[in-house]
Structures are given as structure tokens and as C-alpha cells.
XYZ file of C-alpha atoms in Angstrom:
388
model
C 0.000 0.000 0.000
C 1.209 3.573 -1.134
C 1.763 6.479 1.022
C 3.934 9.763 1.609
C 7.497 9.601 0.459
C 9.895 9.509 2.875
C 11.401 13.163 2.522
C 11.004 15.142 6.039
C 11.691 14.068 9.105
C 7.902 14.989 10.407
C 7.380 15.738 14.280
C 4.658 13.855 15.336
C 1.940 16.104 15.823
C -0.965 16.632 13.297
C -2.687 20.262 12.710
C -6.457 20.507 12.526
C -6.794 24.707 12.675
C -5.038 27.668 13.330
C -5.581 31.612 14.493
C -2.703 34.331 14.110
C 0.126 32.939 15.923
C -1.660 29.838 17.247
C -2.143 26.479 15.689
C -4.626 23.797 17.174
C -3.547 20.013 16.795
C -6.420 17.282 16.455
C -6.855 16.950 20.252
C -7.400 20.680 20.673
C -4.133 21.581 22.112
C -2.680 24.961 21.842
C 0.536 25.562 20.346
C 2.289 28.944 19.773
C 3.268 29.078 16.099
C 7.253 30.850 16.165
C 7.908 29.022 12.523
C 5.067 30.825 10.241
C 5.294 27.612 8.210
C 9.139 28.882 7.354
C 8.209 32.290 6.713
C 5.218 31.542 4.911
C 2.166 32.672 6.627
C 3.617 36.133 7.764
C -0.125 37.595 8.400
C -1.039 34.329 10.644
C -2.976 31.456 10.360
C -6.479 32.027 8.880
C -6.055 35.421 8.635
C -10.018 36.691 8.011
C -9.247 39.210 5.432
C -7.295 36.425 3.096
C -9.383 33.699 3.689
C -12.576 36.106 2.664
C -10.469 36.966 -0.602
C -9.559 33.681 -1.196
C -13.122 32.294 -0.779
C -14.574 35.296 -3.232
C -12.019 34.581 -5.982
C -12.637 30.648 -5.520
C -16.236 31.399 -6.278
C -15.627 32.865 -9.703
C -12.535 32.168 -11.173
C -9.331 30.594 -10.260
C -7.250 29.599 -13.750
C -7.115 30.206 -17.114
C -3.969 29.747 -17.933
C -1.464 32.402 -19.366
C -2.541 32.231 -22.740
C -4.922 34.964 -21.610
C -4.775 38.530 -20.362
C -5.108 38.735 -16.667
C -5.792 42.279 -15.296
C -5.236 40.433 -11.328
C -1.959 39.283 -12.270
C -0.989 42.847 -14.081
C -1.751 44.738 -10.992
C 0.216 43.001 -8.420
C 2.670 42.990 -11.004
C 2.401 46.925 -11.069
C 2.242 46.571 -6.985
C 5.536 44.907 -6.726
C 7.402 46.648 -9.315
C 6.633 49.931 -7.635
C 7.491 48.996 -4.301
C 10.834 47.488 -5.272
C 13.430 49.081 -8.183
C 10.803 49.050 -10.620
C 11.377 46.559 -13.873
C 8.863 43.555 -14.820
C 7.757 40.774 -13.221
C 7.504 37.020 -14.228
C 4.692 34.989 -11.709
C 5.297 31.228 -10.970
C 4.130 29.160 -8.508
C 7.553 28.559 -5.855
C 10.710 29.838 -4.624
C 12.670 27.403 -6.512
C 10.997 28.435 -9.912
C 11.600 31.883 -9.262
C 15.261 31.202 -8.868
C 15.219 29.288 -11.841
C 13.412 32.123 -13.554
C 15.923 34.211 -12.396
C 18.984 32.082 -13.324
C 17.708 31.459 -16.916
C 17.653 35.151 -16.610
C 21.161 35.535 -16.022
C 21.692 32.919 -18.905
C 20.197 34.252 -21.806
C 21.741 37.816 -20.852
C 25.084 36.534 -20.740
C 24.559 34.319 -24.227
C 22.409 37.128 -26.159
C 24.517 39.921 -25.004
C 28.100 38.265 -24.394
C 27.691 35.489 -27.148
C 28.191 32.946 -24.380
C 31.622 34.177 -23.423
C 29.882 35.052 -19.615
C 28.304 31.767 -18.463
C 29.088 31.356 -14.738
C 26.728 32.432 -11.671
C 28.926 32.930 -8.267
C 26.942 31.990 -5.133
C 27.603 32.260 -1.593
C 28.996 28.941 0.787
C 25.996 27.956 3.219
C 23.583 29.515 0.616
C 19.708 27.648 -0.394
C 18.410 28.701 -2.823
C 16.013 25.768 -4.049
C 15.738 21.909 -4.730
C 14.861 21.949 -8.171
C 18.305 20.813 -10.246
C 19.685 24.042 -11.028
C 18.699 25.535 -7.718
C 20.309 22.549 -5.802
C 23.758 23.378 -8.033
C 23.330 27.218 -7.234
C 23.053 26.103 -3.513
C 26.435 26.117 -1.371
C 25.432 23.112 0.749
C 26.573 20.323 0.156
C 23.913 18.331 2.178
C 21.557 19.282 -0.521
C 23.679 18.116 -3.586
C 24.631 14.623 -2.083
C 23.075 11.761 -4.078
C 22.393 13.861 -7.447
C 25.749 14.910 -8.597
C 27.014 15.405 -11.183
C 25.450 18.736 -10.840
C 25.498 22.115 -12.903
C 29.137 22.815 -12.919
C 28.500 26.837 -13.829
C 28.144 27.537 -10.283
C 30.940 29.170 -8.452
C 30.802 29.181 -4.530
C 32.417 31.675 -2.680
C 32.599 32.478 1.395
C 29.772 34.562 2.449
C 30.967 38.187 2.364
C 34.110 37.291 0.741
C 34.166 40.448 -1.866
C 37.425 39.492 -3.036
C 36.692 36.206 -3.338
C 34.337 37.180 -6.153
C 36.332 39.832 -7.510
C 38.973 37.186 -8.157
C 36.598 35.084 -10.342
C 34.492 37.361 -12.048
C 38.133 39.204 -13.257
C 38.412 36.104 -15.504
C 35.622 38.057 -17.884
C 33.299 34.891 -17.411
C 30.751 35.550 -14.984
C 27.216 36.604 -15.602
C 26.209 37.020 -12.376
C 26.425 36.970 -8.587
C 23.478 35.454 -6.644
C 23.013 36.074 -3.307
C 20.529 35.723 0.042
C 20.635 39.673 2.212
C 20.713 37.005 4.569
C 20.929 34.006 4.909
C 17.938 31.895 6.675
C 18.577 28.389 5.998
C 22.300 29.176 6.443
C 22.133 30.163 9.952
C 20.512 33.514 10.115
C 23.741 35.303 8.556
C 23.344 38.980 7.546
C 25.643 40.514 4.916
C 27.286 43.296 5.844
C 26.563 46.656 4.344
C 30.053 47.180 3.175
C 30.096 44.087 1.131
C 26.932 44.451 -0.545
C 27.995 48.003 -1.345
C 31.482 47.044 -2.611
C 29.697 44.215 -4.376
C 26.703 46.281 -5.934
C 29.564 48.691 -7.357
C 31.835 46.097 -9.002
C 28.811 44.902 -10.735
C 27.751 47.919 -12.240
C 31.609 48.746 -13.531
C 31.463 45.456 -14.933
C 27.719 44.366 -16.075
C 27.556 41.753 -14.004
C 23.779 41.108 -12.849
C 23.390 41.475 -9.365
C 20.406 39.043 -8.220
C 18.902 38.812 -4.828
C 17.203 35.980 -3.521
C 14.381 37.747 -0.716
C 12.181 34.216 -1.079
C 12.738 34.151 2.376
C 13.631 37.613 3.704
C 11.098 39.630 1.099
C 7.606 40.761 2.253
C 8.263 42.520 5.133
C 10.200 39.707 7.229
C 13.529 41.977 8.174
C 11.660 45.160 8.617
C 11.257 46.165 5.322
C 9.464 44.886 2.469
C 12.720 43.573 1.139
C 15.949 43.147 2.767
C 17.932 44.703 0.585
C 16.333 48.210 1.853
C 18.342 47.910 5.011
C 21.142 48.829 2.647
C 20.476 51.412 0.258
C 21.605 49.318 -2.731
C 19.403 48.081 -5.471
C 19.494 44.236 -7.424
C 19.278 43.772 -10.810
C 17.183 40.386 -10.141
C 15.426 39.856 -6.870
C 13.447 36.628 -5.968
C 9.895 36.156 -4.023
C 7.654 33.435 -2.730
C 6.999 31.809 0.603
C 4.866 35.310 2.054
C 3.831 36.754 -0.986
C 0.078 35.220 -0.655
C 0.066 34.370 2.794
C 0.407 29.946 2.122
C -1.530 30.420 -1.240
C 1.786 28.803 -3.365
C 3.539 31.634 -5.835
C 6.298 32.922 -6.677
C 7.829 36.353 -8.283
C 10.848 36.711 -10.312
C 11.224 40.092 -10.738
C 13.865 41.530 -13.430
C 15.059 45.693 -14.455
C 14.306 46.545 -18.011
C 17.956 45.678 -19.105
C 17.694 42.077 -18.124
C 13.122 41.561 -18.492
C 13.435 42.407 -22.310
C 15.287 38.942 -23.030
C 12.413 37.093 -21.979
C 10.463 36.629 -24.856
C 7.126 34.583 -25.997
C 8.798 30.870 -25.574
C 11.573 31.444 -23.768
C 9.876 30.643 -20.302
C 6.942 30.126 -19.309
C 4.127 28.649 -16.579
C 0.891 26.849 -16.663
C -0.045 28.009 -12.918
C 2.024 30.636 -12.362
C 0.032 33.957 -11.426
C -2.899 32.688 -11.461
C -6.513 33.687 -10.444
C -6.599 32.526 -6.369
C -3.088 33.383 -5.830
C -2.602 37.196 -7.119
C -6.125 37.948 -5.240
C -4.505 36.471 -1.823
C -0.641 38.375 -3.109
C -2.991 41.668 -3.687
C -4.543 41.431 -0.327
C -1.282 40.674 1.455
C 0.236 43.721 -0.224
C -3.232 45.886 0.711
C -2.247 44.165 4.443
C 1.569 44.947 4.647
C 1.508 48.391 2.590
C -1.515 50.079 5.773
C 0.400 52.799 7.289
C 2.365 51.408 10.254
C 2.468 47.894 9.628
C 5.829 47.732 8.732
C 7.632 50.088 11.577
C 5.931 47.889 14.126
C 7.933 44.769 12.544
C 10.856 47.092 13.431
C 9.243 47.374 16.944
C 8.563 43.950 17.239
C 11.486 42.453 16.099
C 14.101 44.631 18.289
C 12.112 43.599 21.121
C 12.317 40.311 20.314
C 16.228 40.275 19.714
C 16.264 41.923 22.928
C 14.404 39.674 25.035
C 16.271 36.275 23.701
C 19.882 38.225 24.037
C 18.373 38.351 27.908
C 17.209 35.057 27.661
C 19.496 33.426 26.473
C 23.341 35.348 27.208
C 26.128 33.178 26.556
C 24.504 30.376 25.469
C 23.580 31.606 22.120
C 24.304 34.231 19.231
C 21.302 36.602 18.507
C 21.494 37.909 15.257
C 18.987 38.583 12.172
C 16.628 41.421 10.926
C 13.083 42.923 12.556
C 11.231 39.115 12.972
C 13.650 36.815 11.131
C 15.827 36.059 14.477
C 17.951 33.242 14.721
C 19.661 31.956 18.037
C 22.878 30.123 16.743
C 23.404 27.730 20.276
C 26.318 27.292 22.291
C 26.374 24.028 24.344
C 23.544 22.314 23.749
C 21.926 21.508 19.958
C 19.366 23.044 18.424
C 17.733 19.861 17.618
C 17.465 19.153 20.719
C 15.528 22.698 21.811
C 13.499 22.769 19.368
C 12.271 19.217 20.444
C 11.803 20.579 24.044
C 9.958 23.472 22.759
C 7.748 21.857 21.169
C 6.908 19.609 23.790
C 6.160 22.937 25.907
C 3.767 24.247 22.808
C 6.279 26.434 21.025
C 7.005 25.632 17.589
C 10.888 26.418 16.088
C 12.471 25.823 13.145
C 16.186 24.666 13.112
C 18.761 26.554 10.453
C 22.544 25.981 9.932
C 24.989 27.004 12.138
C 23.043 24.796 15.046
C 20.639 27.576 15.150
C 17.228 28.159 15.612
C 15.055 30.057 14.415
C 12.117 32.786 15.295
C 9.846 33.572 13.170
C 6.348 34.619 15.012
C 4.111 35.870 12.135
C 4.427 39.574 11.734
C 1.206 40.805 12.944
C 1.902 38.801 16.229
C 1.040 40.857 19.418
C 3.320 41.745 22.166
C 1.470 39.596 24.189
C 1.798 36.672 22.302
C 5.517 37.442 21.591
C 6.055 37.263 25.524
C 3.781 34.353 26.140
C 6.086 32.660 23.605
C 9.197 33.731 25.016
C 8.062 32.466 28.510
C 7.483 29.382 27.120
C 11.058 29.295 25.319
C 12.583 30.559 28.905
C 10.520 27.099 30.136
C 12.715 25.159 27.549
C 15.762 26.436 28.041
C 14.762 25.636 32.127
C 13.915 22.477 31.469
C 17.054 21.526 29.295
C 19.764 23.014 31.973
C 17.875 20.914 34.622
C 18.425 17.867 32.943
């Protein structure tokens, strides 16, 4: 008898409903949600405003494919060029398939433009960026790669922050681009430094080399911002979206300047369920949600409180480092495995990272309340585990 593949290492618990930052297993427990399904669900579980969007669009249309105009899909395209560095926007349906958007990207600018001569992507050591094929090459893990090699050899991985690093390969005049996470969540919860990305952003430009972003994680407001790479004053050529663009509802966003956009053309890529119906109505609500005057500054609030409060909580015993609510707590002395197993059994839910580190990510519109109910109960855990 069929089942599930074997591909996660599930904890046993089973979800029936959820509220904000609260999810309700089958027995009616309560459990306070610090994961937001990795970033996913930054407006909460069953948020009322989504669901009622969601619901509407279900009841009259929700795909037609892209062989049609879609006025839904051109607005949020509109939305997110506007709030970004302007350029045009390509809708799919994950993060991995926007990185692959944006890699093909890269690709066809370096062939059209460079007959081929620039072929070669640098990426960062510790980097994800997907587990399609050519996301799993672009990825500097080699956890991820093990069992499918050989992989795409035109990746190039370099230490994270390591300027000269890149300098040293892209001076060979066969680079196309550098490809990077503003930080880097399944990596650890490691920020670049400002420096870098500025050093980094100008050696591109003297050199036309793309500079592509991957905010699948960080984007949509996670860091404090609506994208990460806000905190430093730089622009990408490429960025990357997904997880929190529609609040669960699955989609992606590759979105491209007009120097790189215009070598997509009719057949060179394309989508059968990418920006469709359902999921630019939830993206357009989410972007209604995020864009209300105030909503992002209390992030900001939010999230150095939180930092805060687990530097108390935790001291010595762990790094605190990250952006507004994308906190990770890289452990010293005990593994993070192991507290996120203890948490959980005290109702909290984590998320573990590299680095042994774990991570925090309460949806965005979580209350102060909830954020120190949820602390308490990680103060609980961390009790529990020195006791033992």
C-alpha cells in the first residue's frame, strides 16, 4: 500500500486549525506558532481578510492559464514593481521556480549579449536557494547536492561576504552574475554586511555583471522592510519572491530591471499556474495588508524587542542575530535539535537553520502579548534543558 514519500523528518503532531500565531492540533491543544510555516504565513494562520479573498475569488474564477490577459496578475505585477526598483515581473508558482526564472535570466543575458563568453553564476557557501536541479547546483550546501551529482558545474561558490573572493573570479571576464541571500535563513541567520553588498553592488555595475537577490525568504516585510535589501540602500538587478507573498496560497515572483526583463520573450519561459486567479487575489490582499500605514515600523518594533528579550534570555549560550522578525539563536552548548524538540513539547514551535541555530519567526502581525507568552514558554525550555 502507497503512502507519503519519505522526505522530512515529520514531528509527530498533526494540525487541525489555526488563528494568528496559534495552531490547534487534532486533540485541541494549543501551540504557539514561532515558525510561520518557514516564513510563509507572515499575516497568521487564517487570517479573516485572506481567507474572505480567497473564498470570493474561488467562487468565480481561479485559472485560465497564461494564454490569456489577466488584469489580477498585471496589478500586483504593477504593486511589486513599484514597491521594489521598478522593472517587470515574471509569476510562478515557488521559490525554486523563481530562482530558476531568475537564473535562466542571467543565462540568456550573458549568451544574447556576451555570445556565451559570460556563463558562470557565483553563489555564496551555506547559501539555499532551491531543490529543483539548477537551484540545488546554485546552492552552497553540500547536504543538498549529495546523491544527485554530477550537478550544474556553472556555479561558483564563494565564502559569504568574501568580496574578493568574487572579484577574483568574475576578473576572468566569465561571470554573468552573482546570486546572493541579504541574509541568509537556511544558512544560519547570517546577515551581509553593508560594506560588502555596497562594494559588491559597485563592481557589478563597472562590470555588467547582474546582481540578483534571492528575498524568497527575507522579502515581504520579514527583516523590517518589504525587502531586505532596503536595510542597505543598494538596489538588485534580479530579486526573488515566494513563501509570504500570498500568505500559504503557493507563488512565486521573479522580478527583473528593463535591461535584463526584455530577453524574456514569448517561448523562452513560461508557466501553466504561475500567477494565477486565487493566488494574485490572496498576493494583492497581502500587499493591501503589509503596505496600511504602520504595519511595517511595528515589525521594526517587534522584532528589536524580540532580539532583545532572547539576548536576555538566552546570554552566553547563544548568538542573537537577524533582521526585525527573522531572528535566529545560533546555540552554544547544547543543539538546536534538541531545543526545538523541548519546545515543542512545551507548545512552542521552532524551526532549526545551519549554524546549530534556531530560528524565530512569530508571524508579523503577532502581538506583544503573544511574543512574551512565547518567550516564557522558550525561557521554560531552556529551564527544562539546563535541569536535565
Amino acid at each position: 500500500m502507497g503512502g507519503i514519500m519519505n522526505t522530512y523528518n515529520r514531528m509527530p503532531v498533526s494540525f487541525d486549525s489555526g488563528s494568528g500565531c496559534y495552531l490547534y492540533d487534532e486533540n485541541g491543544e494549543k501551540y504557539i506558532d514561532f515558525t510561520s510555516g518557514i516564513a510563509v504565513v507572515n499575516l497568521g494562520h487564517a487570517n479573516k481578510d485572506i481567507s474572505k479573498v480567497v473564498c470570493d475569488q474561488s467562487s468565480r474564477l481561479i485559472h485560465t492559464s497564461n494564454l490569456f490577459e489577466n488584469k489580477l496578475q498585471q496589478k500586483v505585477a504593477e504593486r511589486l514593481s513599484e514597491l521594489s526598483f521598478g522593472g517587470d515581473v515574471f509569476f510562478c508558482n515557488s521559490g525554486a521556480e523563481a530562482n530558476e526564472a531568475a537564473i535562466k535570466l542571467a543565462r540568456i543575458y550573458g549568451n544574447k549579449k556576451y555570445e556565451g563568453i559570460r556563463y558562470k553564476i557565483i553563489t555564496m557557501e551555506d547559501s539555499f536557494h532551491g531543490r529543483s536541479y539548477v537551484t540545488l547546483s546554485a546552492t552552497g550546501q553540500d547536504k543538498v547536492k549529495d546523491g544527485f551529482r554530477p550537478v550544474a558545474d556553472f556555479f561558483k561558490h564563494v565564502p559569504f561576504g568574501d568580496f574578493e573572493a568574487i572579484r577574483t573570479l568574475a576578473d576572468n571576464g566569465d561571470v554573468v552574475a552573482v546570486m546572493l541571500e541579504v541574509i541568509q535563513g537556511e544558512g544560519g541567520v547570517k546577515v551581509a554586511g553593508k560594506g560588502f553588498l555596497k562594494q559588491l553592488r559597485d563592481y557589478c555595475d563597472k562590470e555588467d555583471i547582474l546582481l540578483i537577490f534571492d528575498e524568497v525568504q527575507t522579502g515581504m516585510g520579514r527583516t523590517g522592510n518589504m525587502f531586505a535589501y532596503e536595510h542597505y540602500d543598494i538596489k538588485p538587478d534580479i530579486m526573488t519572491l515566494a513563501k509570504a507573498l500570498a500568505n500559504g496560497v503557493p507563488i512565486g515572483a521573479t522580478v527583473a530591471s528593463e535591461k535584463v526583463s526584455t530577453y524574456f520573450k514569448p517561448g523562452t519561459h513560461a508557466t501553466t499556474f504561475g500567477g494565477n486567479y486565487l493566488a494574485c487575489a490572496a498576493a494583492n490582499k497581502v500587499l493591501d495588508i503589509m503596505t496600511e500605514e504602520g504595519f511595517i515600523e511595528k515589525v521594526r518594533q517587534n522584532g528589536a524587542y524580540l532580539q532583545k528579550e532572547l539576548e536576555n534570555l538566552f546570554g552566553k549560550k547563544a548568538e542573537i542575530r537577524g533582521e526585525g522578525l527573522m531572528v535566529g539563536a545560533s546555540l552554544k552548548g547544547m543543539e538546536a535539535a534538541e531545543f526545538i524538540q523541548a519546545a515543542a513539547d512545551n507548545k512552542l514551535l521552532l524551526v532549526p537553520a545551519g549554524d546549530n541555530t534556531v530560528r524565530f519567526y512569530p508571524p508579523l502581525n503577532t502581538a506583544k502579548d503573544d511574543l512574551d507568552y512565547g518567550l516564557g514558554l522558550a525561557e521554560k525550555t531552556l529551564k527544562d534543558l539546563s535541569e536535565d
